[in-house]
XYZ file of C-alpha atoms in Angstrom:
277
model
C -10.619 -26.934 -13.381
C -13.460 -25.356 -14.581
C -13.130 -22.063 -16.825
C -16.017 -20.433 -14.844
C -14.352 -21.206 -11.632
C -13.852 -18.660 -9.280
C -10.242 -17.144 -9.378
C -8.951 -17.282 -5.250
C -6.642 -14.461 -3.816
C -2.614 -15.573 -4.119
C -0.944 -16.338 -1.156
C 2.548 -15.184 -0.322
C 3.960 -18.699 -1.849
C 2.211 -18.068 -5.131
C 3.999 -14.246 -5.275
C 6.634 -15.930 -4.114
C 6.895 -18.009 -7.156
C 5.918 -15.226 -9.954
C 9.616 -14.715 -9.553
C 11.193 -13.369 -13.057
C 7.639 -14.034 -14.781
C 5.069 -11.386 -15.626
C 5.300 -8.283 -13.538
C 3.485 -8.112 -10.619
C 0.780 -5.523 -10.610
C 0.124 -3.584 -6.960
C -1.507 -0.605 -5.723
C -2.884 0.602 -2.246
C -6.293 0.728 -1.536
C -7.467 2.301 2.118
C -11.771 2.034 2.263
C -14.136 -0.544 1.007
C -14.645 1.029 -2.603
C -11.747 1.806 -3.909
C -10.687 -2.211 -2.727
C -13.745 -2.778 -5.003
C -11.937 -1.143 -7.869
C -8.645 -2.310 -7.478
C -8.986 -6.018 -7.186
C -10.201 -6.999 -10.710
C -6.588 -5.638 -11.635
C -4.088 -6.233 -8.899
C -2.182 -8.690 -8.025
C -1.017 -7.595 -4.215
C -3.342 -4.682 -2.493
C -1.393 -2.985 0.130
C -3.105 -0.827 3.167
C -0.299 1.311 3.317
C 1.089 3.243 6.372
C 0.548 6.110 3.703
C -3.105 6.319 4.663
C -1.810 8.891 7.217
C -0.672 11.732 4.932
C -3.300 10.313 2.182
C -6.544 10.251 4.019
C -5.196 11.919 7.396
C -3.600 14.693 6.391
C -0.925 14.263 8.414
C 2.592 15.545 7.493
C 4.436 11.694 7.637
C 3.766 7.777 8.093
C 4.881 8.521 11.889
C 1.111 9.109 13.520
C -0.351 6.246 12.178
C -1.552 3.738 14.546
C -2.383 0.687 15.276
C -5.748 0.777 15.073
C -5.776 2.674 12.146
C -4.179 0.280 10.166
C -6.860 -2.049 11.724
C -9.798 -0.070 10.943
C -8.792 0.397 6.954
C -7.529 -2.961 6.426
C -10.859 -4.525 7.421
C -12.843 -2.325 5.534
C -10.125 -3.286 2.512
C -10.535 -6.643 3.139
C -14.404 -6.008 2.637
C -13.843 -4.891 -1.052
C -11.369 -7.779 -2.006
C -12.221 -11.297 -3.184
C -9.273 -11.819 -5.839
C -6.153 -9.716 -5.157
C -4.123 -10.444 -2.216
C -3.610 -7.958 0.490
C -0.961 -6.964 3.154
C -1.127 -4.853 5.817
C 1.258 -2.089 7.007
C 2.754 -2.325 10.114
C 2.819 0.959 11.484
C 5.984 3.245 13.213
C 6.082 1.889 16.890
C 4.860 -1.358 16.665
C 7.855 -3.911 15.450
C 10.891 -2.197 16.080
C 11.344 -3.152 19.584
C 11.495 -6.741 19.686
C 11.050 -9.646 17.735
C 8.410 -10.286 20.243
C 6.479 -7.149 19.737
C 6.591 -7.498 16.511
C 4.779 -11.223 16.290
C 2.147 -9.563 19.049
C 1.047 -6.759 16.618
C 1.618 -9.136 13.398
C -0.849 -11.463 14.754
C -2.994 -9.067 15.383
C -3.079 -7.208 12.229
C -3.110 -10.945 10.681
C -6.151 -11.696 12.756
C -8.504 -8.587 12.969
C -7.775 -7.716 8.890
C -7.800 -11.311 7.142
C -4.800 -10.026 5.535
C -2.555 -12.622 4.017
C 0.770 -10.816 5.391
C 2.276 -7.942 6.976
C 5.275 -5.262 5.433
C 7.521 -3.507 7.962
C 10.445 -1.405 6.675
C 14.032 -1.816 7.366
C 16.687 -4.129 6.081
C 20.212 -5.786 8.223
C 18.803 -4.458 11.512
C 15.327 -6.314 11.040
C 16.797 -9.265 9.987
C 16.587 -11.204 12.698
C 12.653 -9.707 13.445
C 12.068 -10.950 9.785
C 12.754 -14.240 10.495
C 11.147 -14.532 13.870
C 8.043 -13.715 12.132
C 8.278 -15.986 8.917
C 9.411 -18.847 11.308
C 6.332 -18.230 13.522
C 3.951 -18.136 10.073
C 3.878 -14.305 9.889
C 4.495 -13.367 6.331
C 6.389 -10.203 5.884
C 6.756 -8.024 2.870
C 9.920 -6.345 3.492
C 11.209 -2.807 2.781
C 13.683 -1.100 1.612
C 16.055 1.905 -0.281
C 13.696 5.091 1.112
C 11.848 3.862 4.381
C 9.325 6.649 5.057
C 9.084 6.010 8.887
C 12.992 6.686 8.952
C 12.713 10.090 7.482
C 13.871 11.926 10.129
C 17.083 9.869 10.257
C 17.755 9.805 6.641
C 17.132 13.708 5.905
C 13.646 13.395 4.317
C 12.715 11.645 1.625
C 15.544 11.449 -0.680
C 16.580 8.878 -3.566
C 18.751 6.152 -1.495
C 21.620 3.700 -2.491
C 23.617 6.366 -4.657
C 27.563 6.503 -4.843
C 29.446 4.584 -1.230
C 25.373 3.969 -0.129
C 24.793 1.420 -3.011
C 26.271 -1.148 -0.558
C 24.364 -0.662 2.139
C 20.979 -0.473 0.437
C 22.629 -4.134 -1.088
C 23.135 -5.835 1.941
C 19.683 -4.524 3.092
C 18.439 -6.389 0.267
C 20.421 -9.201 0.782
C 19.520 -9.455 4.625
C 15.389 -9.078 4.151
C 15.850 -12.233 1.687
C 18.355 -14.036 3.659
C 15.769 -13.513 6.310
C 12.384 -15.186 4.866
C 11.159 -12.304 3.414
C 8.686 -13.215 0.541
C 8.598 -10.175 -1.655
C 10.542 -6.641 -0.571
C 9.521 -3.010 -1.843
C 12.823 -1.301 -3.481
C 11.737 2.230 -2.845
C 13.533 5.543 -4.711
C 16.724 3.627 -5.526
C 18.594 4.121 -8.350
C 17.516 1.951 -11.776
C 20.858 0.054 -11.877
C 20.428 -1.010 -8.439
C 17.218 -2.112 -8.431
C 18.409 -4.138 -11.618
C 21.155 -5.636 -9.892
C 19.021 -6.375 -6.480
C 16.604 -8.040 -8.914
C 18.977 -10.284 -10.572
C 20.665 -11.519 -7.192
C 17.766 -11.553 -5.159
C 15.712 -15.193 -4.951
C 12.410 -13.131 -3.673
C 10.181 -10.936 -6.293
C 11.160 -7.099 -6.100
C 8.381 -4.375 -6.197
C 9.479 -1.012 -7.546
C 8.266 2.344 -6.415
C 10.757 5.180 -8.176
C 12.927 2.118 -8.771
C 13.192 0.466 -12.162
C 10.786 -1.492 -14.873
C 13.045 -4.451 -14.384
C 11.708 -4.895 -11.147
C 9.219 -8.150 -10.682
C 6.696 -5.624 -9.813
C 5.521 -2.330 -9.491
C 3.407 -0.267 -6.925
C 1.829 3.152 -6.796
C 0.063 4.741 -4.030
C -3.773 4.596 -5.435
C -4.320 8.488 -4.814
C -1.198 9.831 -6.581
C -2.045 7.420 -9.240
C -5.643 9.136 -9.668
C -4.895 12.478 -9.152
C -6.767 12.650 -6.074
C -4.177 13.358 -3.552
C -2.865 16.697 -4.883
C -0.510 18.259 -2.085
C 2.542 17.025 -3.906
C 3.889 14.994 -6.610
C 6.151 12.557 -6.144
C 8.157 12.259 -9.316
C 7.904 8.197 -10.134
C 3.898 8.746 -9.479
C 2.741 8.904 -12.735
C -1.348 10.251 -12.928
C -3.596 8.030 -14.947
C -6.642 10.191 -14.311
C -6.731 13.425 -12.515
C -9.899 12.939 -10.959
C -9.066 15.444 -8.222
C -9.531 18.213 -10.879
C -13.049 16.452 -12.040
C -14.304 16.180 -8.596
C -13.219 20.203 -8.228
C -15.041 20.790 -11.198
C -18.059 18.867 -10.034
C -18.348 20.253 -6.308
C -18.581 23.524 -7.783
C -21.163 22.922 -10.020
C -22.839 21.223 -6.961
C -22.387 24.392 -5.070
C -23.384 26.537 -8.344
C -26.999 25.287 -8.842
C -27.563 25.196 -5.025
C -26.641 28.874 -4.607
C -29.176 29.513 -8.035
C -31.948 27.240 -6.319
C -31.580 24.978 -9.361
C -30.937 21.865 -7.618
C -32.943 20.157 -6.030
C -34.743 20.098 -9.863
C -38.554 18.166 -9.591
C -37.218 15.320 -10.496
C -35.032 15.343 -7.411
C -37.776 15.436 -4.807
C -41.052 14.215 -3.481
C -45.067 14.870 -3.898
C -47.582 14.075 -1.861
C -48.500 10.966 -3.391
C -46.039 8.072 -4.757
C -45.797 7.861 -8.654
C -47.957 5.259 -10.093
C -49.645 4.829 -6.856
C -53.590 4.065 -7.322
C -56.512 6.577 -5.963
């Protein structure tokens, strides 16, 4: 192959197989340029369900629709060319069936160009899992803290501690069994994630989990400091651009109020520059 040859997105088989090699690097991305900035970088770009509370302002993952997720995944898809990226599927639109759940897969799938689809849950979507991967949907599963189950787990709190380490295990265990190619161990503890990692066949991708995970993934706005309402505490900020673009809004707003800007440069005569008699 030729050194200058153009690197292609992975598919779920190659994540599949970075399995216990170097870690795999993800982030979510929800519009066109910030899928632009990501991909050089990433291995997997997720549209996350987040995009609600990120972008929407909404208080959960729970009012996020359909075609929401439709709508930011294709402009996503837009911005990618290298990195590989999966699609939410939102609250509402797997859990009733294994049938729903190919019928909104397939969509997502076909209106996005995304290579796969993550849903949360572990032993009780088992058998949607592998309806899906049997029916070529591939699924990212989901598991420890499952943000659209926050109002049965008592909000978003670290899961798998003390008699719960089982359950979060055979979650784990189920998603794999299942034909899940990659699963998300969200706010578990570190020696359970390191123990989930060792058994499982699939690549794990930590989130408040542990660095022995086969991956990692941050929610692109916590990351950057531009979504400030909270903190989660495994988000650590690279950049706190929300504070620059504070800073530069009100020097915006500054020179307007002082009739500063527009400066001459910044606007138009009567005749073009350069433009002959």
């Amino acid at each position: 192959m030729s050194a200058t040859a153009k690197k292609t997105a992975p598919l779920p088989a190659d994540i599949l197989a970075r399995k216990g090699g170097t870690p795999l690097v993800c982030l979510t991305a929800y519009t066109t340029p910030v899928a632009r900035l990501t991909d050089p970088h990433c291995d997997i770009v997720l549209v996350g369900d987040s995009l609600g509370m990120v972008l929407h302002g909404m208080e959960s993952t729970l009012g996020v629709t359909m075609e929401m997720m439709i709508l930011h995944g294709a402009a996503v898809k837009r911005g990618l060319s290298r990195a590989m990226m999966v699609v939410d599927m939102p609250f509402g639109s797997y859990e009733e069936s294994p049938s729903q759940a190919l019928r909104n897969a397939a969509r997502i799938l076909r209106e996005t160009g995304a290579a796969a689809v993550k849903l949360e849950g572990g032993v009780e979507m088992e058998e949607t899992i592998r309806f899906l991967t049997r029916r070529s949907i591939p699924v990212m599963a989901h598991i420890g803290l499952t943000p659209q189950a926050i109002n049965t787990l008592g909000g978003y709190k670290v899961q798998g501690r003390g008699e719960d380490r089982a359950r979060v295990l055979d979650d784990a265990r189920a998603v794999a069994r299942a034909g899940a190619f990659s699963v998300v161990l969200e706010k578990v503890p570190a020696t359970l994630a390191d123990e989930i990692t060792a058994e499982l066949p699939i690549p794990t991708i930590g989130i408040g989990a542990s660095a022995g995970c086969d991956g990692q993934i941050l929610v692109v706005d916590d990351m950057l400091g531009l979504f400030t309402a909270f903190k989660p505490k495994f988000a650590k900020r690279y950049a706190e651009l929300g504070e620059t673009a504070d800073a530069a809004i009100a020097a915006y707003a500054a020179e307007v109020r002082a009739r500063s800007f527009p400066a001459p440069e910044h606007v138009f005569g009567e005749e073009a520059q350069g433009a002959k008699p």
